[in-house]
């Protein structure tokens, strides 16, 4: 609920681990794709556009909710790999319109979700606190590895014989 979030954000003075605020006064910020990746690689989250964090989470004057909703939809579809199927709404808040995008968690077998133009190693993020952090090469490798069932137990162990198995 946008009202509950705004009340909490005003009390703590920042957005939260599961909600990111973007002013998006004239256009969508370039770093929104990092937030999309971060939420998709975690447990999901919400992007709210049209609020000003600097002005105590008040509505942005002149905000074009429809244009930003379309830009968010395009970013989710065209700039992310795999594409994100976000639930994007325009909602009323304190007499103004804001754009709210609910970003689902990407299925484990499709992770990492990354910024297409930057590739998986430079374009994969995770949400930590109120910020987006780039995944390390190790973390990206583990996500890719976890896409399928490991088969370590099917590997042949050199110099082993049946006597090493538990008889039970």
PDB file of C-alpha atoms in Angstrom:
ATOM      1  CA  UNK A   1       0.000   0.000   0.000  1.00  0.00           C
ATOM      2  CA  UNK A   2       1.497   3.315  -1.125  1.00  0.00           C
ATOM      3  CA  UNK A   3       0.115   5.229   1.868  1.00  0.00           C
ATOM      4  CA  UNK A   4       1.624   2.820   4.402  1.00  0.00           C
ATOM      5  CA  UNK A   5       4.963   2.918   2.597  1.00  0.00           C
ATOM      6  CA  UNK A   6       5.004   6.740   2.469  1.00  0.00           C
ATOM      7  CA  UNK A   7       4.262   6.960   6.195  1.00  0.00           C
ATOM      8  CA  UNK A   8       7.096   4.562   7.013  1.00  0.00           C
ATOM      9  CA  UNK A   9       9.517   6.206   4.564  1.00  0.00           C
ATOM     10  CA  UNK A  10       8.824   9.628   6.061  1.00  0.00           C
ATOM     11  CA  UNK A  11       9.540   8.279   9.543  1.00  0.00           C
ATOM     12  CA  UNK A  12      12.821   6.594   8.605  1.00  0.00           C
ATOM     13  CA  UNK A  13      13.845   9.164   5.991  1.00  0.00           C
ATOM     14  CA  UNK A  14      14.593   6.705   3.180  1.00  0.00           C
ATOM     15  CA  UNK A  15      13.150   4.032   0.979  1.00  0.00           C
ATOM     16  CA  UNK A  16      13.325   0.424   2.177  1.00  0.00           C
ATOM     17  CA  UNK A  17      14.814  -2.934   1.241  1.00  0.00           C
ATOM     18  CA  UNK A  18      11.709  -3.910  -0.719  1.00  0.00           C
ATOM     19  CA  UNK A  19      10.581  -0.506  -2.079  1.00  0.00           C
ATOM     20  CA  UNK A  20      12.697   1.853  -4.205  1.00  0.00           C
ATOM     21  CA  UNK A  21      11.547   5.405  -4.965  1.00  0.00           C
ATOM     22  CA  UNK A  22      12.524   7.118  -8.209  1.00  0.00           C
ATOM     23  CA  UNK A  23      11.669  10.772  -8.834  1.00  0.00           C
ATOM     24  CA  UNK A  24      11.438  10.320 -12.629  1.00  0.00           C
ATOM     25  CA  UNK A  25      10.308  13.916 -13.051  1.00  0.00           C
ATOM     26  CA  UNK A  26      11.074  14.143 -16.778  1.00  0.00           C
ATOM     27  CA  UNK A  27      12.245  10.616 -17.616  1.00  0.00           C
ATOM     28  CA  UNK A  28      13.113   7.294 -16.057  1.00  0.00           C
ATOM     29  CA  UNK A  29      16.549   7.350 -14.412  1.00  0.00           C
ATOM     30  CA  UNK A  30      19.293   5.300 -16.084  1.00  0.00           C
ATOM     31  CA  UNK A  31      19.993   3.330 -12.900  1.00  0.00           C
ATOM     32  CA  UNK A  32      16.446   1.956 -12.623  1.00  0.00           C
ATOM     33  CA  UNK A  33      17.619  -1.139 -14.531  1.00  0.00           C
ATOM     34  CA  UNK A  34      20.007  -1.920 -11.669  1.00  0.00           C
ATOM     35  CA  UNK A  35      17.066  -1.846  -9.263  1.00  0.00           C
ATOM     36  CA  UNK A  36      15.010  -4.068 -11.576  1.00  0.00           C
ATOM     37  CA  UNK A  37      17.861  -6.599 -11.649  1.00  0.00           C
ATOM     38  CA  UNK A  38      18.346  -6.390  -7.876  1.00  0.00           C
ATOM     39  CA  UNK A  39      14.693  -7.079  -7.082  1.00  0.00           C
ATOM     40  CA  UNK A  40      14.438  -9.850  -9.696  1.00  0.00           C
ATOM     41  CA  UNK A  41      17.553 -11.595  -8.326  1.00  0.00           C
ATOM     42  CA  UNK A  42      16.264 -11.338  -4.755  1.00  0.00           C
ATOM     43  CA  UNK A  43      12.733 -11.954  -3.561  1.00  0.00           C
ATOM     44  CA  UNK A  44      11.070  -9.252  -5.651  1.00  0.00           C
ATOM     45  CA  UNK A  45      10.204  -5.681  -4.750  1.00  0.00           C
ATOM     46  CA  UNK A  46       8.418  -2.498  -5.726  1.00  0.00           C
ATOM     47  CA  UNK A  47       9.555   0.551  -7.686  1.00  0.00           C
ATOM     48  CA  UNK A  48       7.550   3.730  -7.076  1.00  0.00           C
ATOM     49  CA  UNK A  49       8.051   6.573  -9.550  1.00  0.00           C
ATOM     50  CA  UNK A  50       6.747  10.088  -9.049  1.00  0.00           C
ATOM     51  CA  UNK A  51       7.747  10.687  -5.425  1.00  0.00           C
ATOM     52  CA  UNK A  52      10.586  12.895  -4.261  1.00  0.00           C
ATOM     53  CA  UNK A  53      12.736  11.368  -1.534  1.00  0.00           C
ATOM     54  CA  UNK A  54      14.370  14.792  -0.982  1.00  0.00           C
ATOM     55  CA  UNK A  55      10.935  16.351  -0.341  1.00  0.00           C
ATOM     56  CA  UNK A  56       9.860  13.797   2.261  1.00  0.00           C
ATOM     57  CA  UNK A  57       8.302  11.437  -0.282  1.00  0.00           C
ATOM     58  CA  UNK A  58       5.849  13.966  -1.635  1.00  0.00           C
ATOM     59  CA  UNK A  59       4.460  13.772  -5.206  1.00  0.00           C
ATOM     60  CA  UNK A  60       6.617  15.259  -7.969  1.00  0.00           C
ATOM     61  CA  UNK A  61       5.062  18.288  -9.676  1.00  0.00           C
ATOM     62  CA  UNK A  62       4.476  17.706 -13.399  1.00  0.00           C
ATOM     63  CA  UNK A  63       5.061  13.936 -13.183  1.00  0.00           C
ATOM     64  CA  UNK A  64       3.694  12.075 -16.240  1.00  0.00           C
ATOM     65  CA  UNK A  65       2.604   8.715 -14.812  1.00  0.00           C
ATOM     66  CA  UNK A  66       1.498   7.230 -18.127  1.00  0.00           C
ATOM     67  CA  UNK A  67       4.794   8.022 -19.892  1.00  0.00           C
ATOM     68  CA  UNK A  68       6.849   6.611 -17.003  1.00  0.00           C
ATOM     69  CA  UNK A  69       4.675   3.482 -16.833  1.00  0.00           C
ATOM     70  CA  UNK A  70       5.404   2.870 -20.516  1.00  0.00           C
ATOM     71  CA  UNK A  71       9.129   3.534 -20.005  1.00  0.00           C
ATOM     72  CA  UNK A  72       9.209   1.066 -17.080  1.00  0.00           C
ATOM     73  CA  UNK A  73       7.402  -1.547 -19.143  1.00  0.00           C
ATOM     74  CA  UNK A  74       9.890  -1.077 -21.975  1.00  0.00           C
ATOM     75  CA  UNK A  75      12.867  -1.293 -19.586  1.00  0.00           C
ATOM     76  CA  UNK A  76      11.544  -4.533 -18.073  1.00  0.00           C
ATOM     77  CA  UNK A  77      10.983  -6.096 -21.482  1.00  0.00           C
ATOM     78  CA  UNK A  78      13.745  -4.713 -23.694  1.00  0.00           C
ATOM     79  CA  UNK A  79      16.628  -3.978 -21.333  1.00  0.00           C
ATOM     80  CA  UNK A  80      16.568  -7.004 -19.038  1.00  0.00           C
ATOM     81  CA  UNK A  81      17.590 -10.626 -19.601  1.00  0.00           C
ATOM     82  CA  UNK A  82      15.479 -12.561 -18.981  1.00  0.00           C
ATOM     83  CA  UNK A  83      12.669 -10.047 -19.507  1.00  0.00           C
ATOM     84  CA  UNK A  84      10.786  -9.073 -16.354  1.00  0.00           C
ATOM     85  CA  UNK A  85       7.016  -9.367 -16.399  1.00  0.00           C
ATOM     86  CA  UNK A  86       6.291  -6.604 -13.920  1.00  0.00           C
ATOM     87  CA  UNK A  87       2.842  -5.634 -12.704  1.00  0.00           C
ATOM     88  CA  UNK A  88       2.757  -1.883 -13.437  1.00  0.00           C
ATOM     89  CA  UNK A  89      -0.050   0.362 -12.185  1.00  0.00           C
ATOM     90  CA  UNK A  90      -0.834   4.034 -11.987  1.00  0.00           C
ATOM     91  CA  UNK A  91      -2.190   4.919  -8.564  1.00  0.00           C
ATOM     92  CA  UNK A  92      -3.431   8.065  -6.892  1.00  0.00           C
ATOM     93  CA  UNK A  93      -1.441   9.381  -3.953  1.00  0.00           C
ATOM     94  CA  UNK A  94      -2.129  12.640  -2.134  1.00  0.00           C
ATOM     95  CA  UNK A  95      -4.016  14.106  -5.085  1.00  0.00           C
ATOM     96  CA  UNK A  96      -1.389  13.159  -7.691  1.00  0.00           C
ATOM     97  CA  UNK A  97      -0.644  10.128  -9.828  1.00  0.00           C
ATOM     98  CA  UNK A  98       2.347   7.861  -9.254  1.00  0.00           C
ATOM     99  CA  UNK A  99       3.578   4.812 -11.149  1.00  0.00           C
ATOM    100  CA  UNK A 100       4.014   1.623  -9.140  1.00  0.00           C
ATOM    101  CA  UNK A 101       5.803  -1.436 -10.531  1.00  0.00           C
ATOM    102  CA  UNK A 102       5.758  -4.736  -8.677  1.00  0.00           C
ATOM    103  CA  UNK A 103       8.874  -6.667  -9.733  1.00  0.00           C
ATOM    104  CA  UNK A 104       8.590 -10.442  -9.232  1.00  0.00           C
ATOM    105  CA  UNK A 105      11.485 -12.671  -8.267  1.00  0.00           C
ATOM    106  CA  UNK A 106      12.993 -14.398 -11.301  1.00  0.00           C
ATOM    107  CA  UNK A 107      12.653 -18.172 -11.239  1.00  0.00           C
ATOM    108  CA  UNK A 108      15.875 -19.781  -9.936  1.00  0.00           C
ATOM    109  CA  UNK A 109      16.462 -21.670 -13.189  1.00  0.00           C
ATOM    110  CA  UNK A 110      16.524 -18.312 -15.082  1.00  0.00           C
ATOM    111  CA  UNK A 111      18.787 -16.311 -12.733  1.00  0.00           C
ATOM    112  CA  UNK A 112      20.692 -14.107 -12.834  1.00  0.00           C
ATOM    113  CA  UNK A 113      18.454 -11.389 -14.227  1.00  0.00           C
ATOM    114  CA  UNK A 114      20.800  -8.773 -15.671  1.00  0.00           C
ATOM    115  CA  UNK A 115      20.965  -5.576 -17.703  1.00  0.00           C
ATOM    116  CA  UNK A 116      21.176  -6.956 -21.249  1.00  0.00           C
ATOM    117  CA  UNK A 117      23.603  -4.307 -22.585  1.00  0.00           C
ATOM    118  CA  UNK A 118      26.062  -4.980 -19.750  1.00  0.00           C
ATOM    119  CA  UNK A 119      25.984  -8.786 -19.696  1.00  0.00           C
ATOM    120  CA  UNK A 120      25.608 -11.068 -16.669  1.00  0.00           C
ATOM    121  CA  UNK A 121      28.943 -10.241 -14.995  1.00  0.00           C
ATOM    122  CA  UNK A 122      28.626  -6.451 -15.137  1.00  0.00           C
ATOM    123  CA  UNK A 123      24.850  -6.137 -15.154  1.00  0.00           C
ATOM    124  CA  UNK A 124      23.629  -8.376 -12.304  1.00  0.00           C
ATOM    125  CA  UNK A 125      22.586  -6.797  -9.009  1.00  0.00           C
ATOM    126  CA  UNK A 126      21.043  -7.716  -5.661  1.00  0.00           C
ATOM    127  CA  UNK A 127      19.146  -5.571  -3.165  1.00  0.00           C
ATOM    128  CA  UNK A 128      20.884  -4.933   0.160  1.00  0.00           C
ATOM    129  CA  UNK A 129      19.275  -2.530   2.583  1.00  0.00           C
ATOM    130  CA  UNK A 130      18.039   0.430   0.582  1.00  0.00           C
ATOM    131  CA  UNK A 131      20.585   0.031  -2.205  1.00  0.00           C
ATOM    132  CA  UNK A 132      21.475  -2.106  -5.181  1.00  0.00           C
ATOM    133  CA  UNK A 133      24.813  -3.906  -5.106  1.00  0.00           C
ATOM    134  CA  UNK A 134      26.583  -5.492  -8.064  1.00  0.00           C
ATOM    135  CA  UNK A 135      26.876  -9.258  -7.822  1.00  0.00           C
ATOM    136  CA  UNK A 136      30.420 -10.596  -7.784  1.00  0.00           C
ATOM    137  CA  UNK A 137      31.666 -12.916 -10.500  1.00  0.00           C
ATOM    138  CA  UNK A 138      31.480 -15.733  -7.939  1.00  0.00           C
ATOM    139  CA  UNK A 139      27.821 -14.977  -7.147  1.00  0.00           C
ATOM    140  CA  UNK A 140      26.880 -14.852 -10.831  1.00  0.00           C
ATOM    141  CA  UNK A 141      28.659 -18.168 -11.427  1.00  0.00           C
ATOM    142  CA  UNK A 142      26.767 -19.775  -8.525  1.00  0.00           C
ATOM    143  CA  UNK A 143      23.409 -18.518  -9.857  1.00  0.00           C
ATOM    144  CA  UNK A 144      24.209 -19.910 -13.297  1.00  0.00           C
ATOM    145  CA  UNK A 145      25.350 -23.182 -11.744  1.00  0.00           C
ATOM    146  CA  UNK A 146      22.106 -23.469  -9.769  1.00  0.00           C
ATOM    147  CA  UNK A 147      19.987 -23.325 -12.923  1.00  0.00           C
ATOM    148  CA  UNK A 148      20.094 -27.112 -13.120  1.00  0.00           C
ATOM    149  CA  UNK A 149      20.383 -30.007 -10.704  1.00  0.00           C
ATOM    150  CA  UNK A 150      24.051 -30.628  -9.863  1.00  0.00           C
ATOM    151  CA  UNK A 151      25.401 -34.031 -10.875  1.00  0.00           C
ATOM    152  CA  UNK A 152      28.402 -34.191  -8.564  1.00  0.00           C
ATOM    153  CA  UNK A 153      27.236 -37.542  -7.200  1.00  0.00           C
ATOM    154  CA  UNK A 154      27.421 -39.076 -10.704  1.00  0.00           C
ATOM    155  CA  UNK A 155      31.097 -38.305 -11.209  1.00  0.00           C
ATOM    156  CA  UNK A 156      33.608 -41.161 -11.222  1.00  0.00           C
ATOM    157  CA  UNK A 157      36.100 -41.038  -8.358  1.00  0.00           C
ATOM    158  CA  UNK A 158      39.483 -42.310  -9.493  1.00  0.00           C
ATOM    159  CA  UNK A 159      41.117 -45.045  -7.375  1.00  0.00           C
ATOM    160  CA  UNK A 160      37.896 -45.762  -5.452  1.00  0.00           C
ATOM    161  CA  UNK A 161      36.363 -49.239  -5.111  1.00  0.00           C
ATOM    162  CA  UNK A 162      33.269 -50.853  -3.635  1.00  0.00           C
ATOM    163  CA  UNK A 163      34.945 -51.402  -0.245  1.00  0.00           C
ATOM    164  CA  UNK A 164      34.711 -47.662   0.405  1.00  0.00           C
ATOM    165  CA  UNK A 165      30.887 -47.693   0.303  1.00  0.00           C
ATOM    166  CA  UNK A 166      28.828 -47.963   3.472  1.00  0.00           C
ATOM    167  CA  UNK A 167      27.422 -51.507   3.432  1.00  0.00           C
ATOM    168  CA  UNK A 168      24.106 -50.321   4.876  1.00  0.00           C
TER     169      UNK A 168
END
